[in-house]
Short mmCIF file of C-alpha atoms and ligand atoms in Angstrom, two decimals:
data_model
loop_
_atom_site.label_atom_id
_atom_site.label_comp_id
_atom_site.label_asym_id
_atom_site.label_seq_id
_atom_site.Cartn_x
_atom_site.Cartn_y
_atom_site.Cartn_z
CA UNK W 18 9.45 -9.33 30.43
CA UNK W 19 6.58 -6.98 29.68
CA UNK W 20 3.26 -8.17 28.41
CA UNK W 21 3.94 -6.58 25.00
CA UNK W 22 7.18 -8.42 24.47
CA UNK W 23 5.57 -11.81 24.87
CA UNK W 24 3.01 -11.14 22.16
CA UNK W 25 2.83 -13.48 19.22
CA UNK W 26 1.59 -11.74 16.08
CA UNK W 27 0.69 -13.28 12.75
CA UNK W 28 0.45 -11.07 9.66
CA UNK W 29 -1.54 -12.45 6.75
CA UNK W 30 -1.00 -10.70 3.45
CA UNK W 31 -1.14 -11.28 -0.29
CA UNK W 32 2.02 -9.18 -0.85
CA UNK W 33 5.14 -8.46 1.10
CA UNK W 34 8.17 -6.54 -0.17
CA UNK W 35 10.73 -7.46 -1.32
CA UNK W 36 9.29 -10.93 -2.02
CA UNK W 37 6.18 -9.85 -3.90
CA UNK W 38 4.85 -6.43 -4.76
CA UNK W 39 2.14 -4.78 -6.80
CA UNK W 40 1.56 -1.70 -4.64
CA UNK W 41 1.85 0.02 -1.27
CA UNK W 42 0.46 -2.96 0.66
CA UNK W 43 3.73 -4.78 -0.07
CA UNK W 44 5.79 -1.93 1.37
CA UNK W 45 3.71 -1.78 4.52
CA UNK W 46 3.93 -5.55 5.04
CA UNK W 47 7.66 -5.40 4.36
CA UNK W 48 8.15 -2.77 7.07
CA UNK W 49 5.53 -3.11 9.79
CA UNK W 50 6.44 -6.58 11.13
CA UNK W 51 10.14 -5.69 11.18
CA UNK W 52 9.40 -2.41 12.97
CA UNK W 53 7.26 -4.23 15.52
CA UNK W 54 10.17 -6.50 16.36
CA UNK W 55 12.97 -3.94 16.15
CA UNK W 56 11.30 -0.81 17.49
CA UNK W 57 8.57 -1.87 19.85
CA UNK W 58 10.25 -5.03 21.07
CA UNK W 59 7.41 -7.45 20.27
CA UNK W 60 8.90 -10.89 20.65
CA UNK W 61 7.45 -12.84 17.79
CA UNK W 62 6.19 -11.66 14.42
CA UNK W 63 5.30 -14.11 11.70
CA UNK W 64 4.25 -13.22 8.14
CA UNK W 65 2.41 -15.63 5.85
CA UNK W 66 1.96 -14.84 2.19
CA UNK W 67 1.69 -16.68 -1.12
CA UNK W 68 4.74 -18.24 -2.72
CA UNK W 69 4.10 -16.78 -6.17
CA UNK W 70 6.11 -18.03 -9.11
CA UNK W 71 8.19 -14.82 -9.10
CA UNK W 72 8.84 -15.13 -5.36
CA UNK W 73 9.92 -18.74 -5.63
CA UNK W 74 12.14 -18.07 -8.64
CA UNK W 75 13.88 -15.08 -7.11
CA UNK W 76 14.14 -16.13 -3.47
CA UNK W 77 13.86 -19.93 -3.74
CA UNK W 78 17.50 -20.46 -2.87
CA UNK W 79 17.12 -18.51 0.37
CA UNK W 80 13.98 -20.31 1.45
CA UNK W 81 13.95 -23.49 3.50
CA UNK W 82 11.19 -26.06 3.03
CA UNK W 83 9.31 -26.31 6.31
CA UNK W 84 6.59 -28.83 5.62
CA UNK W 85 3.90 -29.92 3.19
CA UNK W 86 0.24 -29.63 4.00
CA UNK W 87 -2.68 -31.22 2.20
CA UNK W 88 -5.74 -29.03 2.09
CA UNK W 89 -8.87 -30.80 3.24
CA UNK W 90 -12.30 -30.46 1.89
CA UNK W 91 -13.16 -28.71 -0.49
CA UNK W 92 -9.64 -28.64 -1.90
CA UNK W 93 -8.61 -32.19 -1.10
CA UNK W 94 -6.36 -32.37 -4.10
CA UNK W 95 -4.40 -29.27 -3.18
CA UNK W 96 -0.96 -29.54 -1.71
CA UNK W 97 0.58 -26.55 0.01
CA UNK W 98 4.35 -26.52 0.21
CA UNK W 99 5.43 -24.26 3.01
CA UNK W 100 8.78 -22.47 2.83
CA UNK W 101 10.37 -20.41 5.54
CA UNK W 102 12.85 -17.58 5.90
CA UNK W 103 13.91 -15.65 9.00
CA UNK W 104 15.12 -12.10 8.50
CA UNK W 105 15.58 -9.26 10.99
CA UNK W 106 13.82 -11.27 13.65
CA UNK W 107 10.69 -11.83 11.52
CA UNK W 108 9.66 -15.32 10.38
CA UNK W 109 8.26 -15.42 6.86
CA UNK W 110 6.25 -18.39 5.60
CA UNK W 111 5.48 -18.68 1.89
CA UNK W 112 2.66 -20.91 0.74
CA UNK W 113 3.55 -22.43 -2.57
CA UNK W 114 0.33 -23.89 -3.94
CA UNK W 115 0.92 -25.39 -7.40
CA UNK W 116 -1.68 -24.32 -9.92
CA UNK W 117 -2.84 -21.50 -7.67
CA UNK W 118 0.17 -19.24 -7.19
CA UNK W 119 2.52 -20.67 -9.79
CA UNK W 120 1.48 -18.11 -12.42
CA UNK W 121 2.99 -15.14 -14.26
CA UNK W 122 1.26 -12.42 -12.24
CA UNK W 123 0.13 -11.90 -8.67
CA UNK W 124 -3.47 -11.11 -9.57
CA UNK W 125 -5.72 -10.42 -12.50
CA UNK W 126 -7.19 -13.91 -13.03
CA UNK W 127 -10.87 -14.71 -13.21
CA UNK W 128 -10.44 -17.26 -10.42
CA UNK W 129 -8.74 -14.83 -7.98
CA UNK W 130 -11.49 -15.25 -5.35
CA UNK W 131 -11.03 -19.04 -5.50
CA UNK W 132 -7.25 -18.67 -5.22
CA UNK W 133 -7.49 -16.54 -2.10
CA UNK W 134 -10.26 -18.67 -0.61
CA UNK W 135 -7.84 -21.60 -0.87
CA UNK W 136 -5.06 -19.45 0.61
CA UNK W 137 -7.31 -18.49 3.53
CA UNK W 138 -8.13 -22.14 4.25
CA UNK W 139 -4.43 -22.91 4.16
CA UNK W 140 -3.82 -20.10 6.66
CA UNK W 141 -6.45 -21.60 8.95
CA UNK W 142 -4.74 -24.99 8.80
CA UNK W 143 -1.37 -23.36 9.43
CA UNK W 144 -2.70 -21.65 12.55
CA UNK W 145 -4.07 -24.96 13.82
CA UNK W 146 -0.76 -26.71 13.08
CA UNK W 147 1.18 -23.99 14.91
CA UNK W 148 -1.22 -24.16 17.82
CA UNK W 149 -0.81 -27.92 18.04
CA UNK W 150 2.94 -27.40 18.05
CA UNK W 151 2.61 -25.09 21.04
CA UNK W 152 2.60 -21.67 19.39
CA UNK W 153 -0.62 -19.75 19.78
CA UNK W 154 -1.02 -16.43 18.02
CA UNK W 155 -2.36 -13.60 20.16
CA UNK W 156 -3.20 -11.35 17.23
CA UNK W 157 -3.90 -12.28 13.61
CA UNK W 158 -3.49 -9.18 11.50
CA UNK W 159 -5.17 -9.52 8.09
CA UNK W 160 -4.77 -7.15 5.15
CA UNK W 161 -7.13 -6.31 2.29
CA UNK W 162 -9.76 -8.44 0.59
CA UNK W 163 -7.54 -11.42 -0.18
CA UNK W 164 -7.45 -12.24 3.54
CA UNK W 165 -11.06 -11.25 4.26
CA UNK W 166 -12.27 -14.76 5.18
CA UNK W 167 -9.43 -15.44 7.60
CA UNK W 168 -11.07 -13.92 10.73
CA UNK W 169 -14.26 -15.95 10.21
CA UNK W 170 -12.36 -19.17 9.48
CA UNK W 171 -10.19 -18.75 12.56
CA UNK W 172 -13.10 -18.01 14.83
CA UNK W 173 -14.71 -21.30 13.80
CA UNK W 174 -11.85 -22.99 15.64
CA UNK W 175 -10.57 -20.47 18.19
CA UNK W 176 -13.44 -18.12 18.98
CA UNK W 177 -11.25 -15.95 21.21
CA UNK W 178 -8.29 -15.48 18.88
CA UNK W 179 -8.09 -11.76 18.16
CA UNK W 180 -8.20 -10.60 14.55
CA UNK W 181 -7.53 -7.23 12.96
CA UNK W 182 -8.52 -6.31 9.44
CA UNK W 183 -6.60 -3.51 7.76
CA UNK W 184 -8.08 -1.90 4.67
CA UNK W 185 -5.38 -0.58 2.36
CA UNK W 186 -7.67 -0.17 -0.60
CA UNK W 187 -11.47 -0.37 -0.22
CA UNK W 188 -12.00 -0.31 -3.98
CA UNK W 189 -10.90 -3.94 -4.27
CA UNK W 190 -13.25 -6.19 -2.32
CA UNK W 191 -13.25 -9.70 -3.83
CA UNK W 192 -16.56 -11.44 -4.39
CA UNK W 193 -18.14 -14.79 -5.10
CA UNK W 194 -21.61 -15.77 -6.29
CA UNK W 195 -23.57 -16.86 -3.17
CA UNK W 196 -23.89 -20.47 -4.35
CA UNK W 197 -20.10 -20.76 -4.27
CA UNK W 198 -19.87 -20.22 -0.52
CA UNK W 199 -20.14 -23.92 0.15
CA UNK W 200 -18.08 -25.05 -2.86
CA UNK W 201 -15.20 -22.74 -2.09
CA UNK W 202 -15.15 -22.37 1.65
CA UNK W 203 -17.52 -25.03 3.01
CA UNK W 204 -19.54 -22.25 4.63
CA UNK W 205 -23.32 -22.59 4.97
CA UNK W 206 -25.68 -20.56 2.80
CA UNK W 207 -27.38 -19.01 5.84
CA UNK W 208 -24.26 -16.92 6.38
CA UNK W 209 -25.13 -15.20 3.14
CA UNK W 210 -28.80 -14.96 4.00
CA UNK W 211 -28.20 -13.43 7.41
CA UNK W 212 -25.92 -10.82 5.82
CA UNK W 213 -22.67 -11.55 7.62
CA UNK W 214 -20.70 -12.42 4.48
CA UNK W 215 -22.83 -10.42 2.09
CA UNK W 216 -22.62 -7.02 0.45
CA UNK W 217 -25.16 -6.20 -2.23
CA UNK W 218 -25.96 -9.40 -4.06
CA UNK W 219 -22.72 -11.27 -3.59
CA UNK W 220 -20.47 -12.83 -1.07
CA UNK W 221 -17.91 -10.14 -0.32
CA UNK W 222 -14.45 -10.91 1.07
CA UNK W 223 -13.60 -7.49 2.46
CA UNK W 224 -16.98 -6.99 4.09
CA UNK W 225 -16.66 -10.44 5.71
CA UNK W 226 -13.30 -9.40 7.13
CA UNK W 227 -14.78 -6.21 8.51
CA UNK W 228 -17.71 -8.08 10.04
CA UNK W 229 -15.75 -10.80 11.82
CA UNK W 230 -12.59 -8.92 12.82
CA UNK W 231 -12.32 -7.68 16.41
CA UNK W 232 -11.01 -4.34 15.14
CA UNK W 233 -10.72 -2.76 11.72
CA UNK W 234 -8.51 0.04 10.54
CA UNK W 235 -7.65 1.87 7.41
CA UNK W 236 -4.32 3.49 6.76
CA UNK W 237 -4.99 7.12 7.71
CA UNK W 238 -7.29 9.00 10.05
CA UNK W 239 -8.78 11.16 7.32
CA UNK W 240 -9.60 8.21 5.08
CA UNK W 241 -11.35 6.57 8.05
CA UNK W 242 -13.54 9.69 8.34
CA UNK W 243 -14.22 9.65 4.61
CA UNK W 244 -15.35 6.03 4.76
CA UNK W 245 -17.66 6.79 7.66
CA UNK W 246 -19.06 9.95 6.08
CA UNK W 247 -21.01 8.04 3.45
CA UNK W 248 -22.39 4.62 4.30
CA UNK W 249 -22.97 3.90 0.63
CA UNK W 250 -19.37 4.47 -0.35
CA UNK W 251 -17.53 1.60 -1.99
CA UNK W 252 -20.68 -0.41 -2.59
CA UNK W 253 -22.05 0.09 0.92
CA UNK W 254 -18.88 -0.78 2.83
CA UNK W 255 -19.34 2.42 4.85
CA UNK W 256 -22.35 0.89 6.67
CA UNK W 257 -20.36 -2.16 7.73
CA UNK W 258 -17.62 0.14 9.04
CA UNK W 259 -20.04 2.40 10.89
CA UNK W 260 -21.35 -0.68 12.68
CA UNK W 261 -17.90 -1.29 14.18
CA UNK W 262 -18.14 1.89 16.27
CA UNK W 263 -14.92 2.56 18.21
CA UNK W 264 -13.41 -0.56 16.74
CA UNK W 265 -12.85 1.12 13.39
CA UNK W 266 -10.03 3.63 13.27
CA UNK W 267 -7.32 5.15 11.09
CA UNK W 268 -3.60 4.53 11.57
CA UNK W 269 -1.35 6.42 9.19
CA UNK W 270 1.36 4.33 7.53
CA UNK W 271 5.05 4.92 8.04
CA UNK W 272 7.86 4.85 5.55
CA UNK W 273 10.97 2.69 5.53
CA UNK W 274 14.12 4.43 6.73
CA UNK W 275 16.26 1.89 4.95
CA UNK W 276 14.79 2.14 1.51
CA UNK W 277 14.07 5.86 1.50
CA UNK W 278 16.84 7.81 3.10
CA UNK W 279 18.55 10.49 0.99
CA UNK W 280 21.59 10.55 3.27
CA UNK W 281 22.60 7.01 2.34
CA UNK W 282 20.68 6.21 -0.82
CA UNK W 283 23.06 4.46 -3.22
CA UNK W 284 20.59 4.77 -6.08
CA UNK W 285 21.06 8.53 -6.32
CA UNK W 286 24.26 10.12 -7.63
CA UNK W 287 25.05 12.18 -4.54
CA UNK W 288 23.38 11.24 -1.23
CA UNK W 289 22.40 14.35 0.76
CA UNK W 290 20.97 15.64 4.01
CA UNK W 291 18.95 18.82 4.40
CA UNK W 292 22.10 20.91 4.81
CA UNK W 293 23.50 19.98 1.42
CA UNK W 294 20.27 19.29 -0.41
CA UNK W 295 21.03 21.80 -3.17
CA UNK W 296 24.08 19.85 -4.34
CA UNK W 297 22.39 16.47 -3.95
CA UNK W 298 19.26 17.51 -5.78
CA UNK W 299 21.22 19.18 -8.58
CA UNK W 300 23.19 15.97 -9.17
CA UNK W 301 19.98 13.92 -9.23
CA UNK W 302 18.39 16.39 -11.65
CA UNK W 303 21.30 16.01 -14.01
CA UNK W 304 20.92 12.22 -13.82
CA UNK W 305 17.16 12.45 -14.43
CA UNK W 306 17.62 14.66 -17.50
CA UNK W 307 20.15 12.21 -18.83
CA UNK W 308 17.86 9.24 -18.25
CA UNK W 309 15.06 10.99 -20.15
CA UNK W 310 17.54 12.30 -22.81
CA UNK W 311 16.53 15.90 -22.21
CA UNK W 312 18.60 19.05 -22.39
CA UNK W 313 18.07 20.79 -19.03
CA UNK W 314 16.87 24.38 -18.82
CA UNK W 315 18.36 25.86 -15.66
CA UNK W 316 16.13 27.80 -13.25
CA UNK W 317 12.95 26.14 -14.39
CA UNK W 318 10.85 23.97 -12.08
CA UNK W 319 10.90 20.20 -12.41
CA UNK W 320 7.63 18.39 -11.62
CA UNK W 321 7.55 14.65 -10.96
CA UNK W 322 4.69 12.14 -10.95
CA UNK W 323 5.39 8.51 -10.04
CA UNK W 324 2.30 6.38 -9.88
CA UNK W 325 0.36 3.33 -10.82
CA UNK W 326 -1.74 4.57 -13.72
CA UNK W 327 -5.26 3.76 -12.55
CA UNK W 328 -8.39 5.92 -12.22
CA UNK W 329 -7.78 6.11 -8.44
CA UNK W 330 -4.71 8.23 -9.02
CA UNK W 331 -6.63 10.94 -10.92
CA UNK W 332 -3.76 11.71 -13.26
CA UNK W 333 -6.02 13.07 -15.98
CA UNK W 334 -5.94 16.26 -13.88
CA UNK W 335 -2.36 16.73 -15.14
CA UNK W 336 -3.91 18.15 -18.32
CA UNK W 337 -4.78 21.18 -16.22
CA UNK W 338 -1.15 22.18 -15.73
CA UNK W 339 0.18 21.76 -19.28
CA UNK W 340 -0.24 25.42 -20.16
CA UNK W 341 1.36 26.63 -16.92
CA UNK W 342 4.37 24.43 -17.63
CA UNK W 343 4.61 25.77 -21.14
CA UNK W 344 4.52 29.35 -19.92
CA UNK W 345 7.31 28.93 -17.37
CA UNK W 346 9.35 26.45 -19.41
CA UNK W 347 9.03 23.84 -16.65
CA UNK W 348 9.17 20.11 -17.16
CA UNK W 349 6.96 17.28 -15.93
CA UNK W 350 8.41 13.76 -15.78
CA UNK W 351 5.90 10.94 -15.39
CA UNK W 352 6.95 7.41 -14.44
CA UNK W 353 4.48 4.57 -14.21
CA UNK W 354 2.34 2.00 -15.91
CA UNK W 355 -1.17 0.77 -15.48
CA UNK W 356 -4.38 0.44 -17.38
CA UNK W 357 -4.62 1.05 -21.08
CA UNK W 358 -6.74 4.22 -20.87
CA UNK W 359 -4.62 5.94 -18.24
CA UNK W 360 -1.42 5.13 -20.14
CA UNK W 361 -3.03 6.47 -23.33
CA UNK W 362 -3.84 9.74 -21.55
CA UNK W 363 -0.20 10.16 -20.53
CA UNK W 364 1.02 9.52 -24.09
CA UNK W 365 -1.43 12.13 -25.35
CA UNK W 366 -0.30 14.64 -22.76
CA UNK W 367 3.29 14.12 -23.86
CA UNK W 368 2.27 14.63 -27.47
CA UNK W 369 0.41 17.83 -26.67
CA UNK W 370 3.31 19.32 -24.71
CA UNK W 371 6.46 17.73 -26.16
CA UNK W 372 8.74 20.45 -24.74
CA UNK W 373 7.35 20.09 -21.25
CA UNK W 374 6.06 16.59 -20.59
CA UNK W 375 7.98 13.31 -20.69
CA UNK W 376 6.29 10.00 -20.01
CA UNK W 377 8.29 6.88 -19.14
CA UNK W 378 5.96 3.92 -19.33
CA UNK W 379 6.97 1.16 -16.95
CA UNK W 380 8.60 1.07 -13.60
CA UNK W 381 12.20 1.18 -12.46
CA UNK W 382 13.04 1.35 -8.80
CA UNK W 383 16.43 2.94 -9.52
CA UNK W 384 14.93 5.61 -11.74
CA UNK W 385 12.16 6.32 -9.24
CA UNK W 386 14.73 7.13 -6.56
CA UNK W 387 16.55 9.49 -8.91
CA UNK W 388 13.28 11.25 -9.75
CA UNK W 389 12.20 11.56 -6.11
CA UNK W 390 15.52 13.29 -5.44
CA UNK W 391 15.58 15.36 -8.63
CA UNK W 392 12.20 17.07 -8.46
CA UNK W 393 11.17 20.46 -7.17
CA UNK W 394 7.55 19.37 -6.98
CA UNK W 395 5.80 16.01 -6.69
CA UNK W 396 2.29 15.91 -8.14
CA UNK W 397 -0.34 13.52 -6.76
CA UNK W 398 -3.92 14.45 -7.67
CA UNK W 399 -5.57 11.25 -6.36
CA UNK W 400 -9.34 10.85 -6.50
CA UNK W 401 -9.12 8.86 -3.29
CA UNK W 402 -6.04 7.82 -1.35
CA UNK W 403 -6.23 5.66 1.77
CA UNK W 404 -2.76 6.78 2.79
CA UNK W 405 -0.32 7.22 -0.06
CA UNK W 406 3.37 6.56 0.37
CA UNK W 407 4.82 8.48 -2.60
CA UNK W 408 4.06 11.91 -1.17
CA UNK W 409 5.93 10.91 2.00
CA UNK W 410 8.88 9.63 -0.03
CA UNK W 411 8.96 12.90 -1.99
CA UNK W 412 8.99 14.92 1.24
CA UNK W 413 11.93 12.91 2.61
CA UNK W 414 13.87 13.84 -0.50
CA UNK W 415 12.90 17.52 -0.25
CA UNK W 416 10.52 17.44 -3.21
CA UNK W 417 7.51 19.58 -2.39
CA UNK W 418 4.16 17.76 -2.80
CA UNK W 419 1.19 19.18 -4.68
CA UNK W 420 -1.75 16.97 -3.73
CA UNK W 421 -5.52 16.65 -3.62
CA UNK W 422 -7.09 16.70 -0.15
CA UNK W 423 -8.00 12.99 -0.32
CA UNK W 424 -7.48 10.56 2.57
CA UNK W 425 -3.95 10.25 3.86
CA UNK W 426 -2.71 13.04 1.61
CA UNK W 427 -4.46 15.52 3.87
CA UNK W 428 -3.01 13.88 7.00
CA UNK W 429 0.57 14.01 5.77
CA UNK W 430 0.77 17.16 3.63
CA UNK W 431 -0.23 20.44 5.26
CA UNK W 432 -0.85 23.36 2.94
CA UNK W 433 1.66 26.19 2.82
CA UNK W 434 -1.00 28.50 4.27
CA UNK W 435 -0.83 26.55 7.58
CA UNK W 436 1.90 26.86 10.19
CA UNK W 437 4.71 24.46 9.21
CA UNK W 438 3.19 23.96 5.77
CA UNK W 439 4.75 21.19 3.73
CA UNK W 440 3.18 21.58 0.31
CA UNK W 441 0.19 22.63 -1.73
CA UNK W 442 -3.18 21.03 -1.17
CA UNK W 443 -6.23 21.46 -3.37
CA UNK W 444 -9.77 20.56 -2.36
CA UNK W 445 -12.65 19.27 -4.38
CA UNK W 446 -11.21 16.84 -6.92
CA UNK W 447 -14.27 17.33 -9.09
CA UNK W 448 -13.22 20.92 -9.76
CA UNK W 449 -11.11 20.63 -12.89
CA UNK W 450 -9.10 23.72 -11.99
CA UNK W 451 -8.08 22.57 -8.51
CA UNK W 452 -4.68 21.22 -9.49
CA UNK W 453 -4.09 24.13 -11.80
CA UNK W 454 -4.66 26.73 -9.07
CA UNK W 455 -2.47 24.82 -6.57
CA UNK W 456 0.23 24.74 -9.23
CA UNK W 457 -0.06 28.51 -9.74
CA UNK W 458 0.53 28.98 -6.00
CA UNK W 459 3.46 26.58 -6.17
CA UNK W 460 5.04 28.49 -9.04
CA UNK W 461 4.58 31.79 -7.24
CA UNK W 462 6.49 30.39 -4.26
CA UNK W 463 9.14 28.87 -6.51
CA UNK W 464 9.85 32.27 -8.09
CA UNK W 465 9.63 34.23 -4.80
CA UNK W 466 12.73 35.57 -3.00
CA UNK W 467 12.86 32.70 -0.47
CA UNK W 468 11.83 30.11 -3.02
CA UNK W 469 10.93 26.66 -1.67
CA UNK W 470 13.43 26.73 1.20
CA UNK W 471 10.96 26.72 4.11
CA UNK W 472 8.89 23.99 2.55
CA UNK W 473 11.92 21.83 1.81
CA UNK W 474 13.07 22.16 5.40
CA UNK W 475 9.65 21.22 6.79
CA UNK W 476 9.40 18.31 4.36
CA UNK W 477 12.82 16.86 5.08
CA UNK W 478 12.35 17.10 8.86
CA UNK W 479 8.84 15.64 8.84
CA UNK W 480 8.71 12.42 10.86
CA UNK W 481 7.18 9.74 8.64
CA UNK W 482 9.08 6.89 10.29
CA UNK W 483 7.53 3.54 11.14
CA UNK W 484 8.43 4.23 14.73
CA UNK W 485 5.29 6.32 15.20
CA UNK W 486 3.02 4.05 13.17
CA UNK W 487 4.26 0.86 14.83
CA UNK W 488 3.49 2.33 18.26
CA UNK W 489 -0.06 3.05 17.14
CA UNK W 490 -0.50 -0.55 15.98
CA UNK W 491 0.95 -1.78 19.24
CA UNK W 492 -1.62 0.29 21.13
CA UNK W 493 -4.36 -1.37 19.08
CA UNK W 494 -2.94 -4.87 19.68
CA UNK W 495 -2.79 -4.11 23.39
CA UNK W 496 -6.37 -2.96 23.42
CA UNK W 497 -7.48 -6.34 22.07
CA UNK W 498 -4.94 -8.50 23.87
C1 LIG N 501 -2.91 1.10 -1.13
C2 LIG N 501 -3.50 2.50 -1.07
C3 LIG N 501 -2.47 3.52 -0.62
C4 LIG N 501 -1.78 3.04 0.65
C5 LIG N 501 -1.20 1.65 0.45
C6 LIG N 501 -0.54 1.08 1.69
O1 LIG N 501 -2.02 0.99 -2.20
O2 LIG N 501 -4.02 2.88 -2.34
O3 LIG N 501 -3.08 4.77 -0.38
O4 LIG N 501 -0.74 3.92 1.00
O5 LIG N 501 -2.23 0.76 0.08
O6 LIG N 501 -1.36 1.07 2.81
#
């Protein structure tokens, strides 16, 4: 048996699809551990995540109670009920902590830092329990701010246990007032004073993870460069990352072949491969028009945007293409929900261009698949984008991406002007006309003699599988092992 196969990896995450999901982190945590087991042959992968109310309600019947754990100081009244599920060779443990995770939503509470501090202490106890039972983890792979204290807490007990911190979104960092360090985590105040758990004037979860992890990565090479380019970015996180030297890198995410595969996608009316994409996409377009109650206008381009509606996603730039759509009679379908202001902007856009823009507030997985398949173009003008999964999904379904040059968008979408171009990339998000001019180029290609054919071929044959990404993670695990 090779060294790799005997590795024992623990993933710690606040979301994991299909059990809990608010964004791309859930997809990655749903796919990476499975790919490690199935594609790279790693022997043991364990995932721990919260047993939210929604998780317990939906999957409770499938879960088996493993054991109960009482959290010590400072949470000596907290019981953690641990449930287990084994699927595709991966062991999942859900921590059901009454009062902490038994709530309507995953996040968005004023005590979120306290909730995930308690979760992190529970993870530490779990690792000790597993160790006492004879299972020692070789790598503990933490994700985003919610797990930021885990590397430090583990190293208090097992100084040589290797930890990785993956940053999926540096904009969310998690913080506590310094005087809460002892109350919440039983950590001494000098850790704040000496800077190891501090960023600015608070205790910062993500920064702590970066500081104590043996290696740190973000989810694309270009975003890693962006974070290093400006030490002050994201509240000064860049400086902490610079200090990691070679131990900070970018690994571009993969995309599930199960969930996103147009050749066997039962959510679209007519599954298709590249060779019959015209028929498949036409059927999906018909279904999309029906879902939005729109009379289709043949030979006009269909633009799609599917996104969380937050400032990160930069969707206000869509205003820039309203007139172009009007001129060519094209249609833009927007699917998503998010903050009040961003939703308001989309309603206004729809009002301003009623013939051309349709906004569906909310989220439907079924509808999203139909739209990915139906579109000619997929628009994603993100302000910043650590990796981005939607542009990769669109490409799989032969929907040509029009994107800003932020983070992972630049790593995955090459501009049509490059050999093997896969879409249209605009630089300088601050320039209001960037998306507009990329859209003009897109429309020119759409109406040209060859149309989008070359791009669709390059998009549908682009390898965005987890196979590649999982191998890169394995190389990192090996480096630390
Ligand atoms: C976050 C990032 C996104 C990334 C995803 C998974 O949602 O915003 O860019 O693809 O995490 O890593």
